[in-house]
Amino acid sequence: MPTSAQTLGRFAANLNYSDIPPEVVENAKACIIDTIGVSTFGAQFPWSIKIADYARRHSAGGKCSIIGSPGNLVQAPFAALANGVLAHAFEQDGSCEPNVGVHPGGSLVPALLAACEETGADGKNAIAALVAGLEVLLRVGAASHYCETAPESFGFHVPGLNGPFGAAATVGRVFGHNSEQIAGGLGIAGSLASGILAFTKSNQGGMVKRLHIGRSAESGYLAAELAGDGFTGPETVLEGKFGFLEAYCRGADPKLLTAGLGEDWATLRLSMKRFPCAMFAHSSVEGTRELMNAHGFTGSDVEKVTVTGAEKLVSHHNILEPNDIMQAQYSLPFCISLALYRDPDDPRSFSVDALHDPDIRSACRTLVEINARSQEGRSGYSTHLKVRLKDGRCYERENSSFKGQPSNPLTRQELRNRFMLLCESLGRSESERMLERLETLEDQPSFSLSAVAG
């Protein structure tokens, strides 16, 4: 019997663009568009600039672009690393529903772009490669039973663990690897999984979270290239003894690694972010703004906000004194407090100035209360929100989903508007030109930054 890595390798190697349903193609393109947009916006931050400088310092003479960062081209693995950091630079890259602990765009698209710029692959091949990687990544995430027995409960940052698998499949497909080579890439990727959550409990060091996604993209590229050269990894890397599911998870379900492969398209479960903060904050932030709009109150009118939801909200996201922007974006009390005083749809609202805003800091510290409940029968993102005002009025809202999830997706126009906002630094004409070519990627002779920008 073939192992799961071998089955997934065969699927990725044999997947053709013509095999992919149109709605899956559209979701993959939306993932690419969103990732290019958030990476362009992400290029401005100090941690992004440091990584881009590192990449250029150590890999001159390459063929690959660093998104939104003018300068010399670099070697492909360094481009994957840098663009992965840029994609995750400001908590704007998406996930999926149900949540399985992945950052699909940030982990896969930078590796895809690097491989396509290295090889000159066309748009159809780029889309097929991304879908292959997404189907692998989302199944690895699902099999780990992220929400029930998350590796994050042990202190791992899960997207840094599973990202290399999807990136390896994506890059292997761009390279035209056969099923054995892609399976070998998955075997290597398992030893490149990394990332811990120390940044959530520390006084500094939030930059390292961005690095986890960059390393996912870089590691997937490394794994695929080595596998193409005949470097081998264990075929039992996923479900075998001391494999990924045993080493990092408890109560995992190996059957989910290949369930419905080629029929039940996991790519349709992608989620886009509306706000630049942790996904677990989105339903509460959206609910806060909806209550404010419906009842006409402001942050200064609020006496108490109580959020009830998944245990992870308490164990991981109840950060009352965030020390940097990353911790603030990971803090549910801060994100709700910011939504009371600023527009969370605008990523510029999550600034250093907001971090030190006395009204937001006070609300974060004393006004927002987080409680856990059983989420049985509910989405992992589902929350109950209760807002009590100083005049005695009280409003409640149960949010089972939020804008950007598969059940309530961004419309094409909303996706376009988001891209234009994120790429404002490029100027309107260049942003529109890039968007038009990304929206017709299947017709483009190549997927490269110069091709979509030129």
Short mmCIF file of C-alpha atoms in Angstrom, two decimals:
data_model
loop_
_atom_site.label_atom_id
_atom_site.label_comp_id
_atom_site.label_asym_id
_atom_site.label_seq_id
_atom_site.Cartn_x
_atom_site.Cartn_y
_atom_site.Cartn_z
CA MET A 1 0.00 0.00 0.00
CA PRO A 2 1.33 3.47 -0.82
CA THR A 3 1.90 5.85 2.06
CA SER A 4 0.05 9.15 2.28
CA ALA A 5 3.11 11.04 1.02
CA GLN A 6 3.25 8.77 -2.02
CA THR A 7 -0.48 9.21 -2.70
CA LEU A 8 -0.23 12.97 -2.36
CA GLY A 9 2.90 12.99 -4.52
CA ARG A 10 1.11 11.12 -7.28
CA PHE A 11 -1.85 13.50 -7.12
CA ALA A 12 0.36 16.61 -7.29
CA ALA A 13 2.51 15.27 -10.12
CA ASN A 14 -0.46 14.26 -12.26
CA LEU A 15 -2.70 17.28 -11.65
CA ASN A 16 -3.28 19.25 -14.85
CA TYR A 17 -4.90 22.64 -15.18
CA SER A 18 -7.72 21.05 -17.22
CA ASP A 19 -8.53 18.75 -14.28
CA ILE A 20 -9.35 21.64 -11.95
CA PRO A 21 -12.96 22.88 -11.63
CA PRO A 22 -13.44 26.56 -12.57
CA GLU A 23 -14.47 27.59 -9.05
CA VAL A 24 -11.26 26.04 -7.67
CA VAL A 25 -9.22 27.96 -10.24
CA GLU A 26 -10.91 31.20 -9.16
CA ASN A 27 -10.14 30.52 -5.50
CA ALA A 28 -6.49 29.81 -6.30
CA LYS A 29 -6.23 33.05 -8.29
CA ALA A 30 -7.86 34.97 -5.44
CA CYS A 31 -5.25 33.50 -3.11
CA ILE A 32 -2.47 34.71 -5.42
CA ILE A 33 -3.99 38.18 -5.80
CA ASP A 34 -4.48 38.58 -2.06
CA THR A 35 -0.95 37.36 -1.27
CA ILE A 36 0.67 39.72 -3.77
CA GLY A 37 -1.36 42.54 -2.25
CA VAL A 38 -0.54 41.83 1.39
CA SER A 39 3.13 41.28 0.48
CA THR A 40 3.28 44.64 -1.27
CA PHE A 41 1.85 46.31 1.82
CA GLY A 42 4.10 44.22 4.05
CA ALA A 43 7.30 45.36 2.33
CA GLN A 44 7.38 48.66 4.26
CA PHE A 45 7.99 47.28 7.76
CA PRO A 46 11.38 47.08 9.49
CA TRP A 47 11.31 43.29 9.77
CA SER A 48 10.55 43.01 6.05
CA ILE A 49 13.34 45.39 5.10
CA LYS A 50 15.82 43.43 7.23
CA ILE A 51 14.89 40.16 5.51
CA ALA A 52 14.99 41.72 2.03
CA ASP A 53 18.44 43.15 2.79
CA TYR A 54 19.58 39.75 4.05
CA ALA A 55 18.36 38.06 0.87
CA ARG A 56 20.10 40.56 -1.41
CA ARG A 57 23.28 40.45 0.63
CA HIS A 58 23.64 36.69 0.26
CA SER A 59 22.13 35.86 -3.14
CA ALA A 60 23.02 38.32 -5.86
CA GLY A 61 22.64 37.35 -9.49
CA GLY A 62 19.35 35.50 -9.28
CA LYS A 63 16.19 35.67 -11.39
CA CYS A 64 13.65 36.25 -8.64
CA SER A 65 11.83 39.30 -7.30
CA ILE A 66 11.18 40.55 -3.81
CA ILE A 67 7.62 41.90 -3.86
CA GLY A 68 7.19 45.62 -3.29
CA SER A 69 10.90 46.01 -2.62
CA PRO A 70 12.91 47.67 -5.40
CA GLY A 71 16.41 46.36 -5.88
CA ASN A 72 18.40 43.57 -7.44
CA LEU A 73 16.89 40.18 -8.19
CA VAL A 74 17.88 37.31 -5.90
CA GLN A 75 18.24 33.55 -5.91
CA ALA A 76 14.98 31.60 -5.68
CA PRO A 77 15.24 30.18 -2.11
CA PHE A 78 16.03 33.63 -0.74
CA ALA A 79 13.12 35.14 -2.68
CA ALA A 80 10.80 32.52 -1.20
CA LEU A 81 12.07 33.35 2.29
CA ALA A 82 11.78 37.12 1.87
CA ASN A 83 8.37 37.07 0.20
CA GLY A 84 7.03 34.66 2.82
CA VAL A 85 8.02 37.15 5.51
CA LEU A 86 6.43 39.99 3.53
CA ALA A 87 3.20 38.02 3.08
CA HIS A 88 2.95 37.49 6.84
CA ALA A 89 4.48 40.84 7.74
CA PHE A 90 1.29 42.43 9.02
CA GLU A 91 -1.15 39.63 9.88
CA GLN A 92 -3.08 39.98 6.62
CA ASP A 93 -2.59 36.63 4.88
CA GLY A 94 -5.56 34.30 5.03
CA SER A 95 -6.37 30.85 6.36
CA CYS A 96 -9.24 28.40 5.77
CA GLU A 97 -12.53 27.23 7.25
CA PRO A 98 -12.72 25.05 9.21
CA ASN A 99 -9.50 26.32 10.72
CA VAL A 100 -6.67 23.80 10.42
CA GLY A 101 -3.76 26.06 11.39
CA VAL A 102 -2.45 27.09 7.98
CA HIS A 103 -1.45 30.28 6.18
CA PRO A 104 -1.92 29.04 2.59
CA GLY A 105 -1.05 32.22 0.70
CA GLY A 106 1.94 33.19 2.81
CA SER A 107 3.44 29.69 2.85
CA LEU A 108 2.82 28.70 -0.77
CA VAL A 109 2.58 31.73 -3.09
CA PRO A 110 6.12 33.02 -2.34
CA ALA A 111 7.53 29.57 -3.10
CA LEU A 112 5.35 29.38 -6.23
CA LEU A 113 6.49 32.79 -7.49
CA ALA A 114 10.15 31.94 -6.92
CA ALA A 115 9.83 28.62 -8.77
CA CYS A 116 7.94 30.22 -11.68
CA GLU A 117 10.43 33.08 -12.02
CA GLU A 118 13.27 30.55 -11.90
CA THR A 119 11.76 28.29 -14.58
CA GLY A 120 9.59 30.64 -16.67
CA ALA A 121 6.44 28.61 -15.96
CA ASP A 122 3.24 29.96 -17.48
CA GLY A 123 0.03 30.99 -15.71
CA LYS A 124 -1.82 27.71 -16.15
CA ASN A 125 1.08 25.76 -14.66
CA ALA A 126 1.31 28.24 -11.81
CA ILE A 127 -2.36 27.79 -10.94
CA ALA A 128 -2.16 23.99 -11.15
CA ALA A 129 0.94 23.96 -8.95
CA LEU A 130 -0.69 26.15 -6.34
CA VAL A 131 -3.82 23.99 -6.25
CA ALA A 132 -1.66 20.88 -5.86
CA GLY A 133 0.13 22.47 -2.92
CA LEU A 134 -3.08 23.75 -1.34
CA GLU A 135 -4.70 20.33 -1.49
CA VAL A 136 -1.66 18.83 0.26
CA LEU A 137 -1.29 21.60 2.85
CA LEU A 138 -4.94 21.70 3.89
CA ARG A 139 -5.09 17.93 4.29
CA VAL A 140 -1.98 17.85 6.46
CA GLY A 141 -3.57 20.56 8.59
CA ALA A 142 -6.90 18.74 8.82
CA ALA A 143 -5.28 15.45 9.78
CA SER A 144 -3.51 17.09 12.72
CA HIS A 145 -6.91 17.90 14.29
CA TYR A 146 -5.67 21.40 14.87
CA CYS A 147 -8.66 22.66 16.82
CA GLU A 148 -9.00 19.67 19.13
CA THR A 149 -5.42 18.66 19.96
CA ALA A 150 -3.42 21.45 18.42
CA PRO A 151 0.36 21.31 18.30
CA GLU A 152 -0.03 24.91 19.41
CA SER A 153 -1.11 23.64 22.83
CA PHE A 154 2.46 22.34 23.14
CA GLY A 155 3.90 25.71 22.11
CA PHE A 156 4.41 25.17 18.36
CA HIS A 157 3.33 27.76 15.78
CA VAL A 158 1.52 25.38 13.47
CA PRO A 159 1.82 27.23 10.11
CA GLY A 160 5.58 26.90 10.49
CA LEU A 161 5.17 23.14 10.81
CA ASN A 162 2.77 22.30 7.99
CA GLY A 163 3.72 25.04 5.53
CA PRO A 164 6.80 23.27 4.13
CA PHE A 165 4.67 20.32 2.96
CA GLY A 166 2.40 22.45 0.80
CA ALA A 167 5.27 24.55 -0.50
CA ALA A 168 7.27 21.45 -1.42
CA ALA A 169 4.36 20.04 -3.43
CA THR A 170 3.81 23.39 -5.15
CA VAL A 171 7.44 23.83 -6.17
CA GLY A 172 7.79 20.18 -7.19
CA ARG A 173 4.80 20.57 -9.50
CA VAL A 174 6.30 23.72 -11.08
CA PHE A 175 9.55 21.82 -11.63
CA GLY A 176 7.67 19.00 -13.36
CA HIS A 177 8.76 16.41 -10.83
CA ASN A 178 7.31 12.93 -10.99
CA SER A 179 5.27 11.41 -8.18
CA GLU A 180 8.30 9.82 -6.51
CA GLN A 181 10.20 13.10 -6.47
CA ILE A 182 7.28 15.06 -5.02
CA ALA A 183 6.75 12.39 -2.37
CA GLY A 184 10.46 12.66 -1.61
CA GLY A 185 10.07 16.42 -1.24
CA LEU A 186 7.32 15.85 1.32
CA GLY A 187 9.63 13.44 3.13
CA ILE A 188 12.32 16.12 3.35
CA ALA A 189 9.83 18.85 4.30
CA GLY A 190 8.89 17.00 7.48
CA SER A 191 12.38 17.59 8.86
CA LEU A 192 12.22 21.31 8.05
CA ALA A 193 9.09 22.05 10.10
CA SER A 194 9.76 24.70 12.75
CA GLY A 195 8.37 27.57 14.80
CA ILE A 196 7.48 28.08 18.46
CA LEU A 197 5.09 30.46 20.21
CA ALA A 198 7.50 32.02 22.68
CA PHE A 199 6.82 35.40 21.05
CA THR A 200 3.28 35.43 22.50
CA LYS A 201 4.54 35.39 26.10
CA SER A 202 7.68 37.53 25.80
CA ASN A 203 8.40 41.23 26.18
CA GLN A 204 9.92 41.46 22.72
CA GLY A 205 10.71 39.36 19.67
CA GLY A 206 7.43 39.47 17.78
CA MET A 207 9.34 39.78 14.50
CA VAL A 208 10.13 36.07 14.65
CA LYS A 209 6.51 35.15 13.92
CA ARG A 210 6.92 36.66 10.46
CA LEU A 211 9.98 34.51 9.91
CA HIS A 212 8.03 31.28 10.47
CA ILE A 213 6.02 31.76 7.28
CA GLY A 214 9.07 32.83 5.29
CA ARG A 215 10.86 29.71 6.45
CA SER A 216 7.88 27.59 5.36
CA ALA A 217 8.18 28.88 1.81
CA GLU A 218 11.96 28.62 1.79
CA SER A 219 11.92 25.12 3.29
CA GLY A 220 9.42 23.89 0.72
CA TYR A 221 11.63 25.22 -2.06
CA LEU A 222 14.69 23.56 -0.54
CA ALA A 223 12.87 20.24 -0.09
CA ALA A 224 11.62 20.18 -3.68
CA GLU A 225 14.96 21.10 -5.22
CA LEU A 226 16.83 18.50 -3.17
CA ALA A 227 14.27 15.84 -4.05
CA GLY A 228 14.72 16.66 -7.73
CA ASP A 229 18.45 16.03 -7.29
CA GLY A 230 17.79 12.60 -5.79
CA PHE A 231 18.05 13.54 -2.12
CA THR A 232 15.61 11.31 -0.26
CA GLY A 233 13.28 11.63 2.71
CA PRO A 234 11.15 9.06 4.54
CA GLU A 235 8.05 7.91 2.67
CA THR A 236 6.33 7.49 6.06
CA VAL A 237 6.95 11.14 6.96
CA LEU A 238 3.29 11.92 7.64
CA GLU A 239 1.56 8.98 9.32
CA GLY A 240 4.48 6.66 10.14
CA LYS A 241 6.24 5.98 13.41
CA PHE A 242 7.87 9.26 14.54
CA GLY A 243 6.29 10.92 11.50
CA PHE A 244 4.76 14.37 11.53
CA LEU A 245 1.40 13.40 13.04
CA GLU A 246 2.95 11.37 15.83
CA ALA A 247 5.76 13.80 16.62
CA TYR A 248 3.69 17.00 16.73
CA CYS A 249 0.07 15.98 17.32
CA ARG A 250 -2.19 14.04 19.66
CA GLY A 251 -5.33 12.35 18.42
CA ALA A 252 -4.52 12.95 14.76
CA ASP A 253 -6.53 11.28 11.99
CA PRO A 254 -4.26 9.97 9.18
CA LYS A 255 -7.27 9.11 7.00
CA LEU A 256 -7.81 12.82 6.41
CA LEU A 257 -4.44 13.08 4.65
CA THR A 258 -5.90 11.67 1.44
CA ALA A 259 -9.68 11.70 2.00
CA GLY A 260 -11.57 12.98 -1.05
CA LEU A 261 -8.38 13.77 -2.94
CA GLY A 262 -9.25 15.06 -6.42
CA GLU A 263 -12.98 15.16 -5.64
CA ASP A 264 -13.46 17.19 -2.46
CA TRP A 265 -11.43 20.31 -3.26
CA ALA A 266 -9.97 21.75 -0.07
CA THR A 267 -9.00 24.88 -2.01
CA LEU A 268 -12.66 25.92 -1.85
CA ARG A 269 -12.29 26.29 1.92
CA LEU A 270 -9.80 29.18 1.78
CA SER A 271 -10.54 32.25 3.90
CA MET A 272 -9.39 35.81 3.25
CA LYS A 273 -8.70 38.30 6.01
CA ARG A 274 -10.63 41.53 6.25
CA PHE A 275 -8.68 42.90 9.22
CA PRO A 276 -4.90 42.80 9.84
CA CYS A 277 -5.03 40.67 12.97
CA ALA A 278 -5.21 37.04 14.09
CA MET A 279 -8.10 35.11 12.51
CA PHE A 280 -9.51 34.29 15.94
CA ALA A 281 -10.23 38.01 16.45
CA HIS A 282 -12.21 38.54 13.27
CA SER A 283 -15.68 37.48 14.38
CA SER A 284 -15.46 39.63 17.52
CA VAL A 285 -14.00 42.66 15.73
CA GLU A 286 -16.62 42.42 13.00
CA GLY A 287 -19.37 41.98 15.61
CA THR A 288 -18.14 45.01 17.55
CA ARG A 289 -18.26 47.24 14.47
CA GLU A 290 -21.68 45.90 13.47
CA LEU A 291 -23.11 46.68 16.92
CA MET A 292 -21.55 50.15 16.84
CA ASN A 293 -23.05 50.86 13.42
CA ALA A 294 -26.45 49.48 14.37
CA HIS A 295 -26.81 51.29 17.70
CA GLY A 296 -24.72 54.42 17.23
CA PHE A 297 -22.35 54.15 20.18
CA THR A 298 -18.61 54.87 20.29
CA GLY A 299 -15.72 53.55 22.31
CA SER A 300 -16.14 56.21 24.99
CA ASP A 301 -19.70 54.96 25.64
CA VAL A 302 -18.63 51.40 26.47
CA GLU A 303 -18.33 50.08 30.01
CA LYS A 304 -17.62 46.40 29.33
CA VAL A 305 -17.10 43.99 26.43
CA THR A 306 -17.34 40.26 27.11
CA VAL A 307 -16.29 37.72 24.50
CA THR A 308 -17.02 34.02 24.94
CA GLY A 309 -15.53 31.47 22.57
CA ALA A 310 -12.84 28.84 22.05
CA GLU A 311 -10.40 27.98 24.84
CA LYS A 312 -7.59 29.26 22.62
CA LEU A 313 -8.93 32.80 23.00
CA VAL A 314 -8.01 32.58 26.68
CA SER A 315 -4.82 30.53 26.44
CA HIS A 316 -3.22 32.26 23.43
CA HIS A 317 -4.99 35.53 22.60
CA ASN A 318 -5.88 37.12 25.96
CA ILE A 319 -2.88 39.47 25.90
CA LEU A 320 -3.68 42.50 28.06
CA GLU A 321 -0.36 44.35 27.73
CA PRO A 322 0.97 43.85 24.18
CA ASN A 323 4.54 45.07 23.85
CA ASP A 324 4.76 45.41 20.07
CA ILE A 325 2.53 45.48 17.02
CA MET A 326 2.74 41.72 16.49
CA GLN A 327 1.53 40.99 20.01
CA ALA A 328 -1.17 43.63 19.58
CA GLN A 329 -2.45 41.94 16.41
CA TYR A 330 -2.42 38.61 18.24
CA SER A 331 -4.26 40.09 21.26
CA LEU A 332 -8.06 39.79 21.14
CA PRO A 333 -8.59 42.51 23.80
CA PHE A 334 -6.40 44.92 21.84
CA CYS A 335 -8.10 44.21 18.50
CA ILE A 336 -11.56 44.79 20.00
CA SER A 337 -10.33 47.93 21.76
CA LEU A 338 -8.88 49.27 18.54
CA ALA A 339 -12.18 48.56 16.75
CA LEU A 340 -13.94 50.73 19.33
CA TYR A 341 -11.78 53.74 18.46
CA ARG A 342 -10.45 53.21 14.90
CA ASP A 343 -11.43 51.64 11.59
CA PRO A 344 -10.05 48.07 11.63
CA ASP A 345 -10.65 47.66 7.87
CA ASP A 346 -7.77 50.04 7.21
CA PRO A 347 -4.47 48.27 7.97
CA ARG A 348 -2.92 51.66 8.72
CA SER A 349 -5.09 51.78 11.85
CA PHE A 350 -2.87 49.11 13.42
CA SER A 351 0.06 51.45 13.90
CA VAL A 352 2.64 52.14 16.57
CA ASP A 353 0.54 55.16 17.43
CA ALA A 354 -2.44 52.87 18.11
CA LEU A 355 -0.25 50.64 20.26
CA HIS A 356 0.36 53.60 22.57
CA ASP A 357 -3.07 55.23 22.31
CA PRO A 358 -4.19 55.71 25.96
CA ASP A 359 -7.87 54.99 25.21
CA ILE A 360 -7.07 51.77 23.36
CA ARG A 361 -4.52 50.65 25.97
CA SER A 362 -6.91 51.31 28.83
CA ALA A 363 -9.74 49.43 27.12
CA CYS A 364 -7.42 46.53 26.35
CA ARG A 365 -6.26 46.33 29.96
CA THR A 366 -9.56 46.73 31.79
CA LEU A 367 -12.60 46.77 29.53
CA VAL A 368 -12.46 43.52 27.53
CA GLU A 369 -13.10 40.17 29.24
CA ILE A 370 -12.46 36.84 27.48
CA ASN A 371 -14.18 33.61 28.57
CA ALA A 372 -13.97 30.06 27.22
CA ARG A 373 -16.84 27.75 26.32
CA SER A 374 -17.32 24.44 24.57
CA GLN A 375 -17.34 24.97 20.82
CA GLU A 376 -19.09 21.66 20.11
CA GLY A 377 -21.37 22.16 17.14
CA ARG A 378 -19.83 25.57 16.43
CA SER A 379 -17.05 26.90 14.26
CA GLY A 380 -13.69 27.32 15.97
CA TYR A 381 -14.00 31.02 15.13
CA SER A 382 -17.53 31.37 16.54
CA THR A 383 -17.87 33.88 19.41
CA HIS A 384 -20.60 35.40 21.57
CA LEU A 385 -20.17 39.14 22.04
CA LYS A 386 -21.81 41.19 24.80
CA VAL A 387 -21.34 44.96 24.98
CA ARG A 388 -22.58 46.88 28.02
CA LEU A 389 -22.72 50.67 27.77
CA LYS A 390 -22.26 53.20 30.56
CA ASP A 391 -25.91 54.27 30.26
CA GLY A 392 -27.09 50.74 31.03
CA ARG A 393 -27.91 49.58 27.52
CA CYS A 394 -26.65 46.11 26.64
CA TYR A 395 -26.26 44.50 23.22
CA GLU A 396 -25.38 40.91 22.36
CA ARG A 397 -24.41 39.15 19.18
CA GLU A 398 -23.48 35.58 18.24
CA ASN A 399 -21.06 35.55 15.30
CA SER A 400 -20.61 32.12 13.77
CA SER A 401 -18.66 33.43 10.78
CA PHE A 402 -17.12 36.59 9.38
CA LYS A 403 -16.63 38.27 6.03
CA GLY A 404 -13.97 36.47 4.00
CA GLN A 405 -14.89 32.92 4.97
CA PRO A 406 -16.20 30.47 2.33
CA SER A 407 -19.75 30.89 3.65
CA ASN A 408 -19.47 34.68 3.29
CA PRO A 409 -16.65 35.33 0.80
CA LEU A 410 -15.26 38.60 -0.40
CA THR A 411 -16.91 39.52 -3.66
CA ARG A 412 -14.73 40.07 -6.69
CA GLN A 413 -15.14 43.81 -6.29
CA GLU A 414 -14.27 43.63 -2.57
CA LEU A 415 -11.15 41.65 -3.46
CA ARG A 416 -10.24 44.27 -6.07
CA ASN A 417 -10.80 47.12 -3.60
CA ARG A 418 -8.66 45.37 -1.01
CA PHE A 419 -5.84 44.83 -3.52
CA MET A 420 -5.90 48.48 -4.58
CA LEU A 421 -5.78 49.63 -0.94
CA LEU A 422 -2.86 47.33 -0.15
CA CYS A 423 -0.92 48.35 -3.27
CA GLU A 424 -1.50 52.08 -2.92
CA SER A 425 2.26 52.68 -2.71
CA LEU A 426 2.68 51.47 -6.32
CA GLY A 427 0.36 54.08 -7.75
CA ARG A 428 -3.06 53.46 -9.21
CA SER A 429 -2.07 52.70 -12.81
CA GLU A 430 0.54 50.09 -11.91
CA SER A 431 -1.76 48.50 -9.31
CA GLU A 432 -4.57 48.24 -11.86
CA ARG A 433 -2.22 46.75 -14.45
CA MET A 434 -0.97 44.12 -11.97
CA LEU A 435 -4.49 43.25 -10.89
CA GLU A 436 -5.72 42.85 -14.46
CA ARG A 437 -2.92 40.43 -15.31
CA LEU A 438 -3.34 38.46 -12.10
CA GLU A 439 -7.07 38.16 -12.73
CA THR A 440 -6.25 36.64 -16.15
CA LEU A 441 -3.27 34.61 -14.95
CA GLU A 442 -4.37 31.51 -16.85
CA ASP A 443 -3.81 33.45 -20.10
CA GLN A 444 -0.38 34.81 -19.16
CA PRO A 445 2.76 33.29 -20.75
CA SER A 446 4.61 33.53 -17.45
CA PHE A 447 4.00 34.13 -13.77
CA SER A 448 6.63 36.61 -12.68
CA LEU A 449 6.52 39.96 -10.99
CA SER A 450 7.94 41.68 -14.06
CA ALA A 451 5.29 40.08 -16.26
CA VAL A 452 2.34 41.13 -14.11
CA ALA A 453 3.77 44.59 -13.41
CA GLY A 454 5.06 45.35 -16.87
#
